[in-house]
């Protein structure tokens, strides 16, 4: 299943995303006794995380039975302002009762390949050894979209786009003159739900190219994201959706 939803403001968009995450979490916990999420980094999800941390929402997810992973991380220490884990702590994780040993951050402070291998082992220990699954079946992976068409840290023309048999990869992003650690497309596509949360006029052209243009994932890595058995949800604000031709409710 794939859907595109457009919201008039980023506040409405954040609320819709929070409601979607609550619904997925409640279904997961009632069906399997646990909720497994991979959080997005960057700036767009902040509003959603802050909403989930409020009195109104925090009781709606069974955080004690939740397991929090990350879609990607910068190769920086956890206290760095650049760290996605720090952003998630400051907007959400410090305010909900998720046990600390249920948070699996990517160790960006390590050498890139070491950090990727550590995250790979963490994922395989959790999903293969503990759950007996053959793939990282997150209940939801939350993603952003860069104006260059990247998602997580799958950037155009970078080696991680072609990672085979890996769930996590170190990725040298020459455009940023830096390394990143990222879930691979193979890992993301194993999820039950993938939510792209995209806002702002600066993303409109890219949203149109990704959703309505030719399939060119080397240039637009977000097009690699096609959940094998899961659902794909695009939650856009009006500015990011402004150039789409087909109508989306
Ligand atoms: C990161 C994210 C990245 C982000 C996009 C959009 O580490 O920055 O994983 O993929 O989602 O770059 O970023 P904004 O939400 O800040 O526009």
Short mmCIF file of C-alpha atoms and ligand atoms in Angstrom, two decimals:
data_model
loop_
_atom_site.label_atom_id
_atom_site.label_comp_id
_atom_site.label_asym_id
_atom_site.label_seq_id
_atom_site.Cartn_x
_atom_site.Cartn_y
_atom_site.Cartn_z
CA UNK A 1 0.00 0.00 0.00
CA UNK A 2 1.26 3.46 -0.83
CA UNK A 3 -0.37 6.77 0.03
CA UNK A 4 0.35 10.46 -0.27
CA UNK A 5 -1.30 12.81 2.19
CA UNK A 6 -1.03 16.59 2.10
CA UNK A 7 -1.53 18.86 5.12
CA UNK A 8 -2.10 22.61 5.13
CA UNK A 9 0.55 23.35 7.75
CA UNK A 10 3.54 21.66 9.35
CA UNK A 11 1.58 21.57 12.61
CA UNK A 12 -1.22 19.56 11.00
CA UNK A 13 1.40 17.38 9.30
CA UNK A 14 3.20 16.71 12.60
CA UNK A 15 -0.08 15.83 14.31
CA UNK A 16 -1.00 13.45 11.49
CA UNK A 17 2.42 11.80 11.74
CA UNK A 18 2.14 11.48 15.53
CA UNK A 19 -1.32 9.95 15.17
CA UNK A 20 0.00 7.53 12.54
CA UNK A 21 2.88 6.48 14.82
CA UNK A 22 0.50 6.00 17.77
CA UNK A 23 -1.76 3.81 15.67
CA UNK A 24 1.14 1.68 14.39
CA UNK A 25 2.57 1.39 17.91
CA UNK A 26 -0.74 0.34 19.47
CA UNK A 27 -1.32 -2.29 16.78
CA UNK A 28 2.24 -3.62 17.16
CA UNK A 29 2.11 -3.88 20.94
CA UNK A 30 -1.30 -5.56 20.94
CA UNK A 31 -0.24 -8.00 18.18
CA UNK A 32 3.35 -8.76 19.21
CA UNK A 33 3.93 -7.15 22.59
CA UNK A 34 6.51 -4.71 21.24
CA UNK A 35 6.90 -1.63 19.01
CA UNK A 36 10.06 -1.18 16.96
CA UNK A 37 10.74 2.20 15.37
CA UNK A 38 13.68 3.68 13.47
CA UNK A 39 13.74 7.47 13.94
CA UNK A 40 14.69 10.00 11.27
CA UNK A 41 17.24 12.72 11.83
CA UNK A 42 17.43 16.24 10.46
CA UNK A 43 15.02 19.02 11.34
CA UNK A 44 11.63 18.03 9.94
CA UNK A 45 10.70 15.36 12.53
CA UNK A 46 11.36 17.68 15.49
CA UNK A 47 7.76 18.92 15.60
CA UNK A 48 6.43 15.34 15.58
CA UNK A 49 8.85 14.22 18.31
CA UNK A 50 7.95 17.23 20.48
CA UNK A 51 4.27 16.41 20.04
CA UNK A 52 4.82 12.77 21.00
CA UNK A 53 6.55 14.02 24.17
CA UNK A 54 3.54 16.07 25.30
CA UNK A 55 1.06 14.99 27.99
CA UNK A 56 -1.53 14.59 25.22
CA UNK A 57 0.48 11.95 23.36
CA UNK A 58 3.10 10.42 25.64
CA UNK A 59 0.60 8.04 27.27
CA UNK A 60 -0.71 6.81 23.92
CA UNK A 61 2.40 4.77 23.08
CA UNK A 62 3.52 1.96 25.40
CA UNK A 63 7.10 3.25 25.56
CA UNK A 64 8.17 0.52 28.03
CA UNK A 65 7.54 -2.03 25.26
CA UNK A 66 9.10 0.13 22.57
CA UNK A 67 12.51 -0.30 20.97
CA UNK A 68 14.08 2.77 19.37
CA UNK A 69 16.61 2.61 16.55
CA UNK A 70 17.84 5.25 14.09
CA UNK A 71 17.66 5.45 10.32
CA UNK A 72 21.05 7.09 10.15
CA UNK A 73 23.64 9.06 12.08
CA UNK A 74 26.36 11.52 11.43
CA UNK A 75 29.90 10.42 12.32
CA UNK A 76 30.04 12.62 15.39
CA UNK A 77 29.99 12.02 19.17
CA UNK A 78 26.54 11.61 20.78
CA UNK A 79 26.75 15.00 22.49
CA UNK A 80 27.46 16.82 19.19
CA UNK A 81 24.84 19.28 18.00
CA UNK A 82 25.01 17.38 14.69
CA UNK A 83 23.97 14.10 16.32
CA UNK A 84 20.57 12.69 15.33
CA UNK A 85 20.54 10.76 18.59
CA UNK A 86 21.02 14.02 20.52
CA UNK A 87 18.15 15.65 18.61
CA UNK A 88 15.88 12.69 19.39
CA UNK A 89 16.87 12.76 23.08
CA UNK A 90 16.24 16.49 23.39
CA UNK A 91 12.85 16.45 21.62
CA UNK A 92 11.44 13.06 22.63
CA UNK A 93 13.46 10.36 24.35
CA UNK A 94 14.27 12.37 27.48
CA UNK A 95 10.53 12.84 28.03
CA UNK A 96 9.04 9.36 27.56
CA UNK A 97 9.62 6.23 29.69
CA UNK A 98 11.47 4.20 27.08
CA UNK A 99 14.08 2.12 28.95
CA UNK A 100 17.61 3.26 28.15
CA UNK A 101 18.54 -0.30 27.12
CA UNK A 102 15.74 -0.16 24.54
CA UNK A 103 17.47 2.70 22.69
CA UNK A 104 19.96 1.54 20.10
CA UNK A 105 21.86 4.57 18.91
CA UNK A 106 24.44 4.40 16.14
CA UNK A 107 27.91 4.94 17.63
CA UNK A 108 28.96 7.79 15.38
CA UNK A 109 31.98 8.44 17.57
CA UNK A 110 33.66 5.27 16.24
CA UNK A 111 35.59 4.96 12.99
CA UNK A 112 32.90 4.82 10.23
CA UNK A 113 33.32 1.15 9.31
CA UNK A 114 33.50 0.18 12.99
CA UNK A 115 30.31 2.16 13.66
CA UNK A 116 28.53 0.49 10.74
CA UNK A 117 29.67 -2.99 11.78
CA UNK A 118 28.61 -2.34 15.38
CA UNK A 119 25.14 -1.22 14.22
CA UNK A 120 24.91 -4.20 11.85
CA UNK A 121 25.67 -6.56 14.73
CA UNK A 122 23.16 -4.75 16.94
CA UNK A 123 20.44 -5.10 14.32
CA UNK A 124 21.18 -8.74 13.65
CA UNK A 125 21.35 -9.57 17.34
CA UNK A 126 17.97 -7.93 17.87
CA UNK A 127 16.04 -9.10 14.82
CA UNK A 128 17.74 -12.40 13.97
CA UNK A 129 18.91 -13.79 17.33
CA UNK A 130 16.29 -12.39 19.69
CA UNK A 131 13.27 -12.34 17.38
CA UNK A 132 14.22 -15.12 14.96
CA UNK A 133 13.49 -12.89 11.95
CA UNK A 134 15.37 -12.96 8.65
CA UNK A 135 15.14 -9.20 8.15
CA UNK A 136 14.92 -5.98 10.27
CA UNK A 137 11.13 -5.82 10.32
CA UNK A 138 10.68 -2.46 11.99
CA UNK A 139 7.06 -1.61 12.64
CA UNK A 140 7.89 1.81 11.23
CA UNK A 141 10.86 3.59 9.72
CA UNK A 142 10.50 7.38 9.71
CA UNK A 143 12.42 9.12 6.92
CA UNK A 144 13.10 12.63 5.70
CA UNK A 145 13.97 13.75 2.19
CA UNK A 146 16.85 15.97 1.20
CA UNK A 147 16.47 18.47 -1.64
CA UNK A 148 19.07 16.37 -3.48
CA UNK A 149 16.84 13.29 -3.25
CA UNK A 150 18.67 11.56 -0.39
CA UNK A 151 16.92 9.81 2.45
CA UNK A 152 18.46 8.56 5.66
CA UNK A 153 22.10 8.86 4.61
CA UNK A 154 21.59 7.28 1.22
CA UNK A 155 22.97 10.13 -0.89
CA UNK A 156 23.06 10.33 -4.70
CA UNK A 157 25.98 8.49 -6.27
CA UNK A 158 27.33 7.08 -2.99
CA UNK A 159 28.50 3.50 -2.33
CA UNK A 160 25.82 2.65 0.28
CA UNK A 161 23.17 2.72 -2.48
CA UNK A 162 24.61 -0.58 -3.71
CA UNK A 163 25.18 -2.32 -0.37
CA UNK A 164 24.08 -5.95 -0.70
CA UNK A 165 23.46 -8.22 2.26
CA UNK A 166 24.00 -5.36 4.71
CA UNK A 167 21.46 -3.73 6.97
CA UNK A 168 23.78 -0.87 7.99
CA UNK A 169 26.56 0.79 6.00
CA UNK A 170 29.24 3.44 6.36
CA UNK A 171 28.81 5.93 3.56
CA UNK A 172 31.31 8.53 2.43
CA UNK A 173 29.34 11.59 1.33
CA UNK A 174 31.79 13.68 -0.69
CA UNK A 175 29.17 16.42 -1.16
CA UNK A 176 29.25 16.93 2.62
CA UNK A 177 32.95 16.09 2.98
CA UNK A 178 31.90 13.69 5.71
CA UNK A 179 30.99 10.11 6.54
CA UNK A 180 27.58 8.92 7.61
CA UNK A 181 26.18 5.64 8.94
CA UNK A 182 22.88 4.58 7.42
CA UNK A 183 20.32 1.84 7.22
CA UNK A 184 20.53 0.36 3.76
CA UNK A 185 17.58 0.40 1.35
CA UNK A 186 17.36 -3.38 1.87
CA UNK A 187 16.88 -2.83 5.61
CA UNK A 188 14.36 -0.01 5.24
CA UNK A 189 12.34 -1.98 2.69
CA UNK A 190 11.86 -4.79 5.21
CA UNK A 191 9.75 -2.51 7.42
CA UNK A 192 5.99 -2.92 7.90
CA UNK A 193 5.55 0.83 7.47
CA UNK A 194 7.79 3.53 6.01
CA UNK A 195 6.77 7.15 6.55
CA UNK A 196 8.38 9.97 4.56
CA UNK A 197 7.82 13.23 6.44
CA UNK A 198 8.64 16.15 4.12
CA UNK A 199 7.91 19.85 4.40
CA UNK A 200 8.96 23.14 2.84
CA UNK A 201 8.94 24.74 -0.61
CA UNK A 202 12.59 23.85 -1.06
CA UNK A 203 11.60 20.17 -1.27
CA UNK A 204 8.73 20.59 -3.77
CA UNK A 205 10.76 19.95 -6.93
CA UNK A 206 12.38 16.87 -5.42
CA UNK A 207 9.07 15.49 -4.15
CA UNK A 208 7.66 15.84 -7.67
CA UNK A 209 10.71 14.15 -9.24
CA UNK A 210 10.68 11.30 -6.74
CA UNK A 211 6.93 10.64 -6.89
CA UNK A 212 6.08 11.55 -10.48
CA UNK A 213 9.35 11.51 -12.41
CA UNK A 214 11.30 8.70 -14.04
CA UNK A 215 12.80 5.97 -11.88
CA UNK A 216 16.41 7.06 -11.40
CA UNK A 217 17.42 5.94 -7.88
CA UNK A 218 21.12 6.69 -8.39
CA UNK A 219 20.16 10.36 -8.64
CA UNK A 220 17.11 10.13 -6.35
CA UNK A 221 17.91 7.50 -3.70
CA UNK A 222 14.51 8.03 -2.05
CA UNK A 223 13.16 6.06 -5.03
CA UNK A 224 14.97 2.99 -3.68
CA UNK A 225 12.44 2.91 -0.83
CA UNK A 226 9.74 0.42 -1.85
CA UNK A 227 8.74 -1.69 1.14
CA UNK A 228 8.65 -5.36 0.10
CA UNK A 229 5.57 -6.27 2.11
CA UNK A 230 4.98 -3.03 3.99
CA UNK A 231 3.14 0.23 3.45
CA UNK A 232 4.66 3.46 2.18
CA UNK A 233 3.24 6.72 3.49
CA UNK A 234 4.21 10.20 2.24
CA UNK A 235 3.09 12.88 4.70
CA UNK A 236 3.68 16.27 3.05
CA UNK A 237 2.87 19.82 3.93
CA UNK A 238 1.24 21.99 1.23
CA UNK A 239 4.52 23.65 0.27
CA UNK A 240 6.36 20.38 -0.32
CA UNK A 241 3.39 19.03 -2.31
CA UNK A 242 2.85 22.20 -4.34
CA UNK A 243 4.19 20.83 -7.65
CA UNK A 244 2.50 17.45 -7.59
CA UNK A 245 0.06 17.00 -10.44
CA UNK A 246 -2.00 14.04 -9.31
CA UNK A 247 -4.39 14.94 -6.54
CA UNK A 248 -3.78 13.34 -3.18
CA UNK A 249 -6.28 13.48 -0.38
C1 LIG B 1 19.89 13.43 8.54
C2 LIG B 1 18.65 12.76 8.03
C3 LIG B 1 18.43 13.18 6.61
C4 LIG B 1 17.28 14.16 6.67
C5 LIG B 1 17.16 14.91 5.38
C6 LIG B 1 16.12 16.02 5.52
O1 LIG B 1 20.72 12.76 9.19
O2 LIG B 1 19.98 14.63 8.33
O3 LIG B 1 18.58 11.45 8.23
O4 LIG B 1 18.10 12.13 5.73
O5 LIG B 1 16.07 13.43 6.92
O6 LIG B 1 18.43 15.49 5.12
O7 LIG B 1 16.56 16.90 6.53
P1 LIG B 1 15.60 18.08 7.07
O8 LIG B 1 14.46 17.40 7.75
O9 LIG B 1 16.48 18.84 8.03
O10 LIG B 1 15.19 18.88 5.86
#
